[in-house]
Coordinates of C-alpha atoms in Angstrom, one line a residue:
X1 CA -3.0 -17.8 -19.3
X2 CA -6.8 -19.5 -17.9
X3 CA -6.4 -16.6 -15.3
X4 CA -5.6 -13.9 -17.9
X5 CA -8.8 -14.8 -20.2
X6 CA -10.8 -15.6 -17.3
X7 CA -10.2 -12.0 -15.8
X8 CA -10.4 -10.4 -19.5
X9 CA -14.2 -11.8 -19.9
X10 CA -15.2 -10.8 -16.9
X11 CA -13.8 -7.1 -17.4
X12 CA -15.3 -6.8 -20.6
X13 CA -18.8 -7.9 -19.9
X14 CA -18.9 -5.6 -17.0
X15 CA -17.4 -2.7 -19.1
X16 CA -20.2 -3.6 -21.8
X17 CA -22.7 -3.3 -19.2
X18 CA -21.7 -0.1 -17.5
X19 CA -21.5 1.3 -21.2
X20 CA -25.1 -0.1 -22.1
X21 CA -26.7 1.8 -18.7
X22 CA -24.3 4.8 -19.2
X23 CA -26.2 5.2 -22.8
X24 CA -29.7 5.0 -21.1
X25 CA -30.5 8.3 -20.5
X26 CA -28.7 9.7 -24.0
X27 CA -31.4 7.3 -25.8
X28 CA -34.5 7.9 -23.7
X29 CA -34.0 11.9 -25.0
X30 CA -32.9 11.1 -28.1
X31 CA -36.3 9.1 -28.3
X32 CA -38.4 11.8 -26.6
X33 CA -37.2 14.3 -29.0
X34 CA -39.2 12.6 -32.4
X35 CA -42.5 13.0 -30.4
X36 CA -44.2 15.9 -30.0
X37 CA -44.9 15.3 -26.0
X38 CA -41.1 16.4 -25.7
X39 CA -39.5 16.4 -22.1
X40 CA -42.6 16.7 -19.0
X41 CA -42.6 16.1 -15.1
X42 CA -43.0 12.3 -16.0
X43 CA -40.2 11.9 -18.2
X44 CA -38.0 14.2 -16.4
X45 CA -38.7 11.3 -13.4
X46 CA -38.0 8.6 -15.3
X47 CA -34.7 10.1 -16.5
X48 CA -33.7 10.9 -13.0
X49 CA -34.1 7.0 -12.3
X50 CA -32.6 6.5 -14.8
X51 CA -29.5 8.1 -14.0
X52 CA -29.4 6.9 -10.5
X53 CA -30.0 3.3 -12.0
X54 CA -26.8 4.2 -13.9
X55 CA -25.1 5.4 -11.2
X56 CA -25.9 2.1 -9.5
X57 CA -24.4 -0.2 -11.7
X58 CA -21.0 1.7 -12.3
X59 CA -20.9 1.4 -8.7
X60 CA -21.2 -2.2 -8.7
X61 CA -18.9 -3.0 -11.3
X62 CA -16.5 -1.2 -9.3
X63 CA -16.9 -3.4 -6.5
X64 CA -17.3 -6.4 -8.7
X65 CA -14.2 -5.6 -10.6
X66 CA -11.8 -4.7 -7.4
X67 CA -13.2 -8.1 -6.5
X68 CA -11.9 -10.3 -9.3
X69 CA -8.8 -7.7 -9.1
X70 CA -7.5 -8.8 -5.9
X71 CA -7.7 -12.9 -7.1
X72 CA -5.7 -11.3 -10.0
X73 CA -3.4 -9.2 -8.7
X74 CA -2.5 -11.8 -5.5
X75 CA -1.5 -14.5 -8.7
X76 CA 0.2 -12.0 -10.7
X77 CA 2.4 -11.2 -7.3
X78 CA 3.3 -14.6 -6.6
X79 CA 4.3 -15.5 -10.5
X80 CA 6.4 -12.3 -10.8
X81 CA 7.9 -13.3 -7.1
X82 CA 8.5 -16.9 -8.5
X83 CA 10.4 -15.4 -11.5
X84 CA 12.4 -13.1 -9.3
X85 CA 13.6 -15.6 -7.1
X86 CA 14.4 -18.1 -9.8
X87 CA 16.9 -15.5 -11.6
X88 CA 20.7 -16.1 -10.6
X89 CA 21.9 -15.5 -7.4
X90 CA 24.8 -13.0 -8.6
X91 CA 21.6 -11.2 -10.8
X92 CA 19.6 -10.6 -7.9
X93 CA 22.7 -9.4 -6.0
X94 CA 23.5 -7.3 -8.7
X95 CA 20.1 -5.6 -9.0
X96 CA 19.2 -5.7 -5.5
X97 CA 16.6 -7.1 -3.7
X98 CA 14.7 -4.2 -2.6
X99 CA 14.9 -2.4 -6.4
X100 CA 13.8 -5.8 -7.7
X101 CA 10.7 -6.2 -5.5
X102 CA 9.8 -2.6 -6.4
X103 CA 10.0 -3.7 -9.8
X104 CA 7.7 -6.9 -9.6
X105 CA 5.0 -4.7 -8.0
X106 CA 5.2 -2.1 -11.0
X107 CA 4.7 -5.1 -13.2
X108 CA 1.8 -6.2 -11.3
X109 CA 0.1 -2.5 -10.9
X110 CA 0.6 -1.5 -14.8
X111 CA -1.0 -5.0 -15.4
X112 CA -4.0 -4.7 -13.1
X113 CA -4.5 -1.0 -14.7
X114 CA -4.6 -2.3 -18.8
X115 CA -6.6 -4.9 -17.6
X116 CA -9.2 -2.9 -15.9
X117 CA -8.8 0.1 -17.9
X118 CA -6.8 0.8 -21.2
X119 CA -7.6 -2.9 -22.9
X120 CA -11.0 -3.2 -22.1
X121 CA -11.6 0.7 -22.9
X122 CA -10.5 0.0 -26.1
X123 CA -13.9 -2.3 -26.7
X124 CA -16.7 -1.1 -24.9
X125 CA -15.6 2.7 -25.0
X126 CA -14.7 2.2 -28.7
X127 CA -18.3 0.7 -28.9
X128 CA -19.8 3.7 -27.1
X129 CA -18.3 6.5 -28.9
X130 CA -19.6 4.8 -32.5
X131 CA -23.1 4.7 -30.7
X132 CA -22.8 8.7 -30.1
X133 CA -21.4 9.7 -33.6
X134 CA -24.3 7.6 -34.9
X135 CA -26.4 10.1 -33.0
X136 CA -24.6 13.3 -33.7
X137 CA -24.7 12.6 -37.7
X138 CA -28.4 11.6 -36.8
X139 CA -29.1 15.1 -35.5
X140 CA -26.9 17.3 -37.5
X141 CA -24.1 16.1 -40.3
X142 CA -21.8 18.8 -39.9
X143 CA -21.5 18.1 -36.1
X144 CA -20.9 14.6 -36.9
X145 CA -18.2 15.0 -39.3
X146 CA -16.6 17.5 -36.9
X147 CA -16.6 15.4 -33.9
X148 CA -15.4 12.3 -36.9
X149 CA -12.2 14.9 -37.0
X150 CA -11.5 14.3 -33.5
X151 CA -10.9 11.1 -34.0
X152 CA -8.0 10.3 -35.7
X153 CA -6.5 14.6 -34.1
X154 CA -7.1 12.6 -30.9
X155 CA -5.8 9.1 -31.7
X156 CA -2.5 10.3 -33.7
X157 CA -1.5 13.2 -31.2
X158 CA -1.8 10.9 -28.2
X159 CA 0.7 7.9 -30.5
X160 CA 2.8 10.8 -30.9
X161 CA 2.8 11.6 -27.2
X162 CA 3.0 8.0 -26.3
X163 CA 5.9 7.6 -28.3
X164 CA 8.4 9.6 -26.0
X165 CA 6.3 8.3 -22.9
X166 CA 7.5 5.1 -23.3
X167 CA 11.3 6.4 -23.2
X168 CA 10.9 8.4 -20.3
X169 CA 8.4 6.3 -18.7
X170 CA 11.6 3.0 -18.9
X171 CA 13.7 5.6 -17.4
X172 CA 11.4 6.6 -14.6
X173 CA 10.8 2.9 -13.4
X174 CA 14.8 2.4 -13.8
X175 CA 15.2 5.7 -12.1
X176 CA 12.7 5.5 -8.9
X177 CA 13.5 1.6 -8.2
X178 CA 17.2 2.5 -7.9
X179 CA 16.1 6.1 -5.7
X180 CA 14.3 3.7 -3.0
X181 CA 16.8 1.0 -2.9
X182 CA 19.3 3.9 -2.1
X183 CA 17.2 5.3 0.3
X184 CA 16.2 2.4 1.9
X185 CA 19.6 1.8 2.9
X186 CA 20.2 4.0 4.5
X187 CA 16.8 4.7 6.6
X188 CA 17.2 0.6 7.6
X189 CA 20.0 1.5 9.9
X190 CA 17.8 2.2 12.6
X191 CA 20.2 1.7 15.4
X192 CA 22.9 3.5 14.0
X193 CA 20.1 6.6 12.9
X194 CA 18.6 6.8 16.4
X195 CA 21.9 7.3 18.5
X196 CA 22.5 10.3 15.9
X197 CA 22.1 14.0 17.3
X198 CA 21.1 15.4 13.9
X199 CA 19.9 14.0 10.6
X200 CA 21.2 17.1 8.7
X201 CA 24.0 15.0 7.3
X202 CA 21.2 12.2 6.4
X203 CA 19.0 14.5 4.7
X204 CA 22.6 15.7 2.1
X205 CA 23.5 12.2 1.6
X206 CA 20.2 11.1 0.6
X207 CA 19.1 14.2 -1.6
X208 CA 21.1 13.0 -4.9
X209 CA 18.5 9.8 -4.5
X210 CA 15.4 12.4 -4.3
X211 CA 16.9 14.3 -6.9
X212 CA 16.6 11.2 -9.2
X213 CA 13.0 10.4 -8.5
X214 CA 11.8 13.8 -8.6
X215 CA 13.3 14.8 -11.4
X216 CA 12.5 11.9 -13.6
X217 CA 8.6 12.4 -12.4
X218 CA 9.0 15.9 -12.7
X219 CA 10.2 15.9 -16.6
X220 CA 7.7 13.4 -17.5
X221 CA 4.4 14.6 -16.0
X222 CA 5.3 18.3 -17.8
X223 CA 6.2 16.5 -21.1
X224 CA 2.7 14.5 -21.1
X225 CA 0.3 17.2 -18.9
X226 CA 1.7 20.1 -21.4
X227 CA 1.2 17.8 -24.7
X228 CA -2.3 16.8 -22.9
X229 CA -3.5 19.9 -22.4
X230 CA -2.6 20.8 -25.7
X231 CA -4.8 18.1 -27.1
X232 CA -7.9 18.6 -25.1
X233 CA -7.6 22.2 -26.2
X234 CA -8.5 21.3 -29.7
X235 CA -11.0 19.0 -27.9
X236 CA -12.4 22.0 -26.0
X237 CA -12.8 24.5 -29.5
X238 CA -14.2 21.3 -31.8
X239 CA -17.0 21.1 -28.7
X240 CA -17.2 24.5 -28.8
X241 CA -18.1 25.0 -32.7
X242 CA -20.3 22.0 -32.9
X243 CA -22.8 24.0 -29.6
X244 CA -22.5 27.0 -31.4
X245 CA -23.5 25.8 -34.9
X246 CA -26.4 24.1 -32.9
X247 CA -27.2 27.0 -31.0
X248 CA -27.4 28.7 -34.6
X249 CA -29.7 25.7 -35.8
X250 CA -31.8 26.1 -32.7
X251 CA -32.5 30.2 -33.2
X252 CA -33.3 29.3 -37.0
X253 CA -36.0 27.1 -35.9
X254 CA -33.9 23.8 -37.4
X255 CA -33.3 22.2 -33.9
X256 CA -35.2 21.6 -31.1
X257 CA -34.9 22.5 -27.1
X258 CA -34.6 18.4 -26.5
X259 CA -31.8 18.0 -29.1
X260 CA -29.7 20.8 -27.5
X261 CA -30.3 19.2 -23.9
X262 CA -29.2 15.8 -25.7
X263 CA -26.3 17.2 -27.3
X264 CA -24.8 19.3 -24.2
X265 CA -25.3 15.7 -22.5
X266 CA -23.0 13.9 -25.1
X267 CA -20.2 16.2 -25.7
X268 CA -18.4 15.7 -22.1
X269 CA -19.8 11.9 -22.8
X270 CA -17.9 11.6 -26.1
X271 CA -14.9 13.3 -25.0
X272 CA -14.6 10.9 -22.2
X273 CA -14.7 8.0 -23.9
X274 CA -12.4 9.7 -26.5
X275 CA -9.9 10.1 -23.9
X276 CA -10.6 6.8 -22.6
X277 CA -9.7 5.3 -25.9
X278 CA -6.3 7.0 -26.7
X279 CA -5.2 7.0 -23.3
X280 CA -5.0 3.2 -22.9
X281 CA -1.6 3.9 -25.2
X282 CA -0.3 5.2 -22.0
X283 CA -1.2 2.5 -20.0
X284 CA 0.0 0.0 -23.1
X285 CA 3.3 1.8 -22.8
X286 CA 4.1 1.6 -18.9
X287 CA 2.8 -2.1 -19.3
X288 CA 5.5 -3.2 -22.2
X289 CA 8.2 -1.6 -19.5
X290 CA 6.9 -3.5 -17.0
X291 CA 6.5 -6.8 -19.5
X292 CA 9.9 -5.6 -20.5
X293 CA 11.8 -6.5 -16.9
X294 CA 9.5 -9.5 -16.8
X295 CA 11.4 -10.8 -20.0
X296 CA 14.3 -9.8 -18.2
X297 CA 13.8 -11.9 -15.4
X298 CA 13.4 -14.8 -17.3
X299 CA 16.4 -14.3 -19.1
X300 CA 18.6 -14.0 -16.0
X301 CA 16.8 -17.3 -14.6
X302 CA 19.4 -19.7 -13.0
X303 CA 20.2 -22.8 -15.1
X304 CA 18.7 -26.1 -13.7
X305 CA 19.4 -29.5 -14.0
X306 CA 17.1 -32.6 -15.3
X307 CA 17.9 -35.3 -12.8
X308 CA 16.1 -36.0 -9.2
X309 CA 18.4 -36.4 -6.2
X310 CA 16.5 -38.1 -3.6
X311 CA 19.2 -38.3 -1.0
X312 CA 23.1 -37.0 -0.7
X313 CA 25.5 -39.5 0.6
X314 CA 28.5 -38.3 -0.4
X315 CA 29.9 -34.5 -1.8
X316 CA 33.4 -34.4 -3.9
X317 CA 35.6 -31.2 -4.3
X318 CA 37.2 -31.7 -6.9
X319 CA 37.9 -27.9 -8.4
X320 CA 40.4 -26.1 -10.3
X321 CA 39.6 -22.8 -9.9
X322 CA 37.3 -21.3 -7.6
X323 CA 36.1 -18.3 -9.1
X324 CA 33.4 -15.6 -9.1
X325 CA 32.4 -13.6 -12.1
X326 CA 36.0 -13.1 -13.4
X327 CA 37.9 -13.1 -9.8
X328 CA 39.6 -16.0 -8.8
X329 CA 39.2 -16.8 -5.3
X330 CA 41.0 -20.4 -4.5
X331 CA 42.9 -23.3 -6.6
X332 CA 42.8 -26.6 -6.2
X333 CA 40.1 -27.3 -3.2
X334 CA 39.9 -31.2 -3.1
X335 CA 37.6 -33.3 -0.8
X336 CA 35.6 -36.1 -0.2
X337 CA 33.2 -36.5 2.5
X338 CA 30.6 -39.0 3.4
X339 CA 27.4 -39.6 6.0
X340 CA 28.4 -39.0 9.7
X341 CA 31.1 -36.4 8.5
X342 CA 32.0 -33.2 10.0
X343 CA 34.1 -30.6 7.9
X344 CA 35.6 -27.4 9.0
X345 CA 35.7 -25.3 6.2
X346 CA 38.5 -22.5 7.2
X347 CA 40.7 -19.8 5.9
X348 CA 40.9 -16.0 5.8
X349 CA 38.2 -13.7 5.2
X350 CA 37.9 -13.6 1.5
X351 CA 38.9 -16.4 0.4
X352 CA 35.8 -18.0 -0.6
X353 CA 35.1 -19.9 2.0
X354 CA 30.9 -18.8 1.5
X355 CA 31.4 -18.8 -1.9
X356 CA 32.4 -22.7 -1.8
X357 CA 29.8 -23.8 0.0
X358 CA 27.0 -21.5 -1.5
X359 CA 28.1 -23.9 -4.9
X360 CA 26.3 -27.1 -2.5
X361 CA 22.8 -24.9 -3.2
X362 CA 23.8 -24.2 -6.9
X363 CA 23.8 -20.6 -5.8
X364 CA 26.7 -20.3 -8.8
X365 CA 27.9 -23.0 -11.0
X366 CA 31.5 -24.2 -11.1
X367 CA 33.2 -27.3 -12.2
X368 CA 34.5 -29.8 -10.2
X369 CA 31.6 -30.6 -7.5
X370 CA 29.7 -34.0 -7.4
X371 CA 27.1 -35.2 -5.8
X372 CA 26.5 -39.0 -5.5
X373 CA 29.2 -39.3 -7.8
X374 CA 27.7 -37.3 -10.5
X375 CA 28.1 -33.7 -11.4
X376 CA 25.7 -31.7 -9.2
X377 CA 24.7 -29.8 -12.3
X378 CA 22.8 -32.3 -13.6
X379 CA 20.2 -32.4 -10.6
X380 CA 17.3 -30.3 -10.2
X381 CA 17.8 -27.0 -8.1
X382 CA 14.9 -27.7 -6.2
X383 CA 15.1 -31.4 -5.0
X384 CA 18.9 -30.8 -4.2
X385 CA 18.1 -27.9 -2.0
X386 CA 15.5 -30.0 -0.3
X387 CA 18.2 -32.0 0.7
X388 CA 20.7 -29.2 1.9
X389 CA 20.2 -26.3 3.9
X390 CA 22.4 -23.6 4.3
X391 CA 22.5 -21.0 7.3
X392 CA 23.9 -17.9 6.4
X393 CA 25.8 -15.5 8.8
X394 CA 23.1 -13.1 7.9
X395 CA 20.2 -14.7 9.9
X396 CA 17.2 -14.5 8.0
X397 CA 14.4 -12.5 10.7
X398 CA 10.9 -11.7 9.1
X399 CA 8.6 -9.2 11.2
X400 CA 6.1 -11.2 12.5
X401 CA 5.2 -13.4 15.5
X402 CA 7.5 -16.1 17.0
X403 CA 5.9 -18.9 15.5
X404 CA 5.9 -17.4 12.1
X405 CA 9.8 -16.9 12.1
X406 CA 10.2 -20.7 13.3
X407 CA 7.9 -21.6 10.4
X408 CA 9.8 -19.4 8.1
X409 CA 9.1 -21.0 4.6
X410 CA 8.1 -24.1 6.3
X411 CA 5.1 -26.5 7.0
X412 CA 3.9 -25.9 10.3
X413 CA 1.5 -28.3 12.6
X414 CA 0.7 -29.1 15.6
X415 CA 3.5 -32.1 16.1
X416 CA 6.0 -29.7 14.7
X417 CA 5.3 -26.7 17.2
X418 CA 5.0 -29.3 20.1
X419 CA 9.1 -30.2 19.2
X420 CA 10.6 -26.8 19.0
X421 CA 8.4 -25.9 22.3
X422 CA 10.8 -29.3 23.3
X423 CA 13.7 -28.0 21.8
X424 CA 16.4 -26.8 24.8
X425 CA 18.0 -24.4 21.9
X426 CA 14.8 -22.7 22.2
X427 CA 14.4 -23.0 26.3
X428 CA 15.5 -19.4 26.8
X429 CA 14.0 -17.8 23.8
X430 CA 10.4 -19.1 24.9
X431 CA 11.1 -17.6 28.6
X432 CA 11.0 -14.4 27.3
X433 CA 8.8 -14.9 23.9
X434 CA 5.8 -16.4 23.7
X435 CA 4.9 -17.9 19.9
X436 CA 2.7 -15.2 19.2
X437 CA 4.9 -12.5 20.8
X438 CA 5.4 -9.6 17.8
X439 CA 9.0 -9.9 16.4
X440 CA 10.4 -6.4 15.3
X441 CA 11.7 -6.3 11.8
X442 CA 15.0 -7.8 11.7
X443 CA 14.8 -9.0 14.6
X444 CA 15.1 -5.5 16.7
X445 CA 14.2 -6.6 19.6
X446 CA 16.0 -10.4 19.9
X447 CA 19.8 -10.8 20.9
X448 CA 22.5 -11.9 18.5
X449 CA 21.6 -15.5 20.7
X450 CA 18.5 -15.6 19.9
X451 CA 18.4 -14.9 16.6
X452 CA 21.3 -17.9 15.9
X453 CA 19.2 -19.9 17.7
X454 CA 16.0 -19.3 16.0
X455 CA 17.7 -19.8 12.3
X456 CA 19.6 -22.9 13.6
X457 CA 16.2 -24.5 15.3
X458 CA 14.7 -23.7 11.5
X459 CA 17.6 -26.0 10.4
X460 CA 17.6 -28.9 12.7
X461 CA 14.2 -29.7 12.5
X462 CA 14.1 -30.1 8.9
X463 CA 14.5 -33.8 7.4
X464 CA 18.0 -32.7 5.3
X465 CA 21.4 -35.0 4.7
X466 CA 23.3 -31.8 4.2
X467 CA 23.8 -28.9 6.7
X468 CA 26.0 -26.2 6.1
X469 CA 26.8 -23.5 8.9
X470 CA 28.2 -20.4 7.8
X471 CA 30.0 -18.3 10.3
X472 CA 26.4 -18.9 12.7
X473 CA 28.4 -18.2 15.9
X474 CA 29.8 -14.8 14.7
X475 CA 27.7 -13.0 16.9
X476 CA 27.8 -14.6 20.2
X477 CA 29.6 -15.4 22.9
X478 CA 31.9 -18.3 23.3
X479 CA 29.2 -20.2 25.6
X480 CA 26.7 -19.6 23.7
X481 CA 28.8 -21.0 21.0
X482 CA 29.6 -24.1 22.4
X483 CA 26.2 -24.8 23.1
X484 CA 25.2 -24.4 20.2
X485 CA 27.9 -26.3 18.5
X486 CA 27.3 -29.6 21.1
X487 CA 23.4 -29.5 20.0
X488 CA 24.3 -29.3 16.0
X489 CA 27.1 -32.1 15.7
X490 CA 24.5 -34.3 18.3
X491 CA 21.6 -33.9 16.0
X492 CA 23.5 -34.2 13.1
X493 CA 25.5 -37.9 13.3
X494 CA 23.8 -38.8 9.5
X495 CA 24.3 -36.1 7.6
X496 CA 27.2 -34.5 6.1
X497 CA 27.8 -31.2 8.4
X498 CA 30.5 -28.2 6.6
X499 CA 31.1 -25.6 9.7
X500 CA 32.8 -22.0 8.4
X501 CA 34.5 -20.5 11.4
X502 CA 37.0 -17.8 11.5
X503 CA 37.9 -19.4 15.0
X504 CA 39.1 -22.8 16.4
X505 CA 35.9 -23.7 18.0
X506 CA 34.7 -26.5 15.5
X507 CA 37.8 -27.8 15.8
X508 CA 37.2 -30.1 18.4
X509 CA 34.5 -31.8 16.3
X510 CA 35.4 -31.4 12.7
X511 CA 36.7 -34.7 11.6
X512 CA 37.9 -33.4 8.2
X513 CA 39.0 -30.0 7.2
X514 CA 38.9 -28.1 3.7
X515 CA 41.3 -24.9 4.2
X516 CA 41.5 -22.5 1.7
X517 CA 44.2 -19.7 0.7
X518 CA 44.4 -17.0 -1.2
X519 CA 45.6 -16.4 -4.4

């Protein structure tokens, strides 16, 4: 909220100020036109200076503004990310990643547009345009009362148009977000795409998605263009009239030469800010869709817990039903394991064998799992995943260097890059990648190896009682494997370790088992 005033001031005393030296040159021949020295080749100077002093300033409240708008924008993207990441895991599942993140940076664009354009409009355009009525009554009343008219033509037409914008404009967000996530997977698959002789068969799968986004922009830009154009129509013939009846004035003798150089000049001005002022509806509208999903968001935010947990010593099964949604996975999962533990988690592919141990990181809630003794709901998401860590069979590879994959969501330092450059997990990813060698995105150019490796390095190095492995050695040889397996249970002899493996290979370390069935 400090932020949000904060940036509002600063806005609106810059808008102010552009308005105050756009009005400049309006009131120096509004001035020269009650004397009888008129417009000469001094004045004409000083209104060329003027004009470039104008000129000036908008430019640097253009850079002053994009200036505070970066500060703005960079907070507004890390609350909205904070908000996405907090909603439930089955939510963001649901929704998808990729749709969701093109969602949050709607929110944050419509926001950084009404706050550097349609809300502060409002004021110092709204202040600007009562300055220029003032001066068309001052010069002729039935101009004034003409270009009064406008006014509410203006303001009512555009509510009316706004009104169906912010249908179609919900639709369009809806619509495009959902268009790129389908698109995107499908141009991700870049080793299966590149081995592929033609794309012909691509380009027909993906057209329904295209269809969608260009259709919904297509519909919308003719409904508000069309409506629009029909507006500044009447715009155009109200200008129009008001010249011609000062024209008229003019060859009667009732109006001067200076007054019809300082009226031509305020027309496009007062239609301008006109604009500017009835338009900020549209922004309004495409920011209380984007406000809209940010209310969502907060409604699908994972539940949390009151209590601290400052260290795990002991996990209980203890369930009934295992269940996602409305699917029943497994019954009757019971367990107890302590410190020093290591529990093979096993069973056939799906039978929740993730889904159990995704409920150690509150990823879903289910009865019957206790922590300490005590229901793990009534902990804190965040200090019990500071004490667990869970690596997925979908290693997580960011495109970036070395070191910034190792330091994924982690503190780094000196001592810490000094022990995984002592890490023999790492040994034969460092022979052939430096720290600040350029990792592809997802990992492109790294082996199945090396990518376990990297994940698992992430893991061991982190001060945790719980680890959990999930299916980590999928993807590699048996070796490899074993390598692997040796350095985990040897780093690992105080913590609680769960292993998911299709095959027998934790066997020959697991001390306790959980096996699950299906239903």
């Amino acid at each position: 909220m400090r932020d949000y005033r904060y940036f509002f001031v600063m806005m609106l005393i810059m808008m102010l100020f552009g308005t105050a030296a756009a009005l400049v040159s309006p009131f120096l021949l509004n001035l020269w036109s009650q004397d009888e020295t008129g417009i000469n080749e001094a004045r004409l100077l000083i209104l060329f200076l003027a004009m470039v002093f104008s000129t000036a300033i908008e430019i640097l409240l253009i850079i002053l503004r994009e200036k505070f708008a970066k500060h703005y924008n960079m907070s507004n993207a890390q609350k909205y990310l904070g908000k996405m990441l907090a909603m439930k895991y089955d939510a963001i599942q649901e929704k998808g990643p990729i749709n969701l993140i093109e969602r949050v940076q709607q929110a944050v664009n419509e926001l950084y547009f009404f706050m550097t354009g349609a809300y502060i409009s409002i004021w110092s355009n709204g202040l600007a345009l009562l300055v220029i009525l003032g001066l068309f009554f001052y010069k002729n009343m039935l101009v004034g009362a003409i270009m009064m008219v406008m006014l509410p033509v203006n303001y009512f037409g555009y509510k009316l148009l706004n009104r169906e914008l912010a249908r179609r404009s919900k639709k369009l967000q809806e619509n495009s977000a959902t268009a790129y996530q389908h698109i995107m997977s499908y141009v991700g698959q870049t080793d299966y795409l590149k081995q592929c002789d033609s794309y012909e068969n691509l380009f027909k799968q993906m057209k329904p998605a295209y269809e969608l986004l260009y259709t919904s922009m297509r519909d919308i830009n003719i409904y508000a263009r069309s409506v629009s154009s029909a507006l500044q129509a009447v715009n155009r013939i109200a200008e129009t009239i008001s010249m011609a009846i000062l024209v008229w004035n003019y060859m009667q003798a009732e109006t001067g030469s200076v007054t019809l150089v300082l009226v031509a000049i305020l027309f496009p001005m007062y239609f301008n800010y006109l604009n500017s002022v009835v338009n900020a509806n549209l922004s309004r509208q495409g920011l209380k869709v984007s406000m809209d999903f940010v209310v969502e968001m907060d409604e699908q935010r994972e539940s949390d817990g009151m209590e601290e947990v400052e260290r795990v010593d002991n996990i209980r099964f203890s369930i009934d039903e295992l269940k996602i949604a409305e699917k029943t996975l497994a019954r009757e999962i019971e367990g107890s394991f302590e410190r020093g533990d290591v529990v093979w988690v096993r069973g056939e592919s799906g039978v929740g064998k993730s889904s159990l141990v995704k409920l150690l990181v509150k990823f879903r809630e289910n009865e019957g799992i206790y922590v300490n003794g005590k229901d793990i709901r009534c902990f804190t998401n965040s200090s019990l995943r500071k004490r667990v860590d869970y690596l997925s069979q979908n290693v997580p590879i960011v495109k970036g260097s070395l070191r910034d994959n190792l330091s994924f969501n982690c503190s780094w330092s000196t001592e810490r890059e000094e022990e995984l450059k002592r890490e023999p997990l790492l040994a034969g990813v460092l022979q052939r990648h430096g720290l600040d060698d350029e990792i592809e995105e997802n990992g492109a150019n790294l082996s199945g190896g090396e990518k376990q490796k990297i994940a698992l390095a992430r893991v061991l190095h982190r001060d945790v009682d719980v680890m959990i492995l999930d299916e980590f050695t999928s993807n590699i040889d048996k070796e490899t494997a074993l390598d692997m397996l040796n350095t985990v249970v040897k780093n690992s002899r105080n913590k609680i370790l769960f292993i998911i493996s299709h095959d027998d290979l934790p066997g020959k370390y697991a001390n306790k088992e959980v096996s699950l069935t299906g239903i």
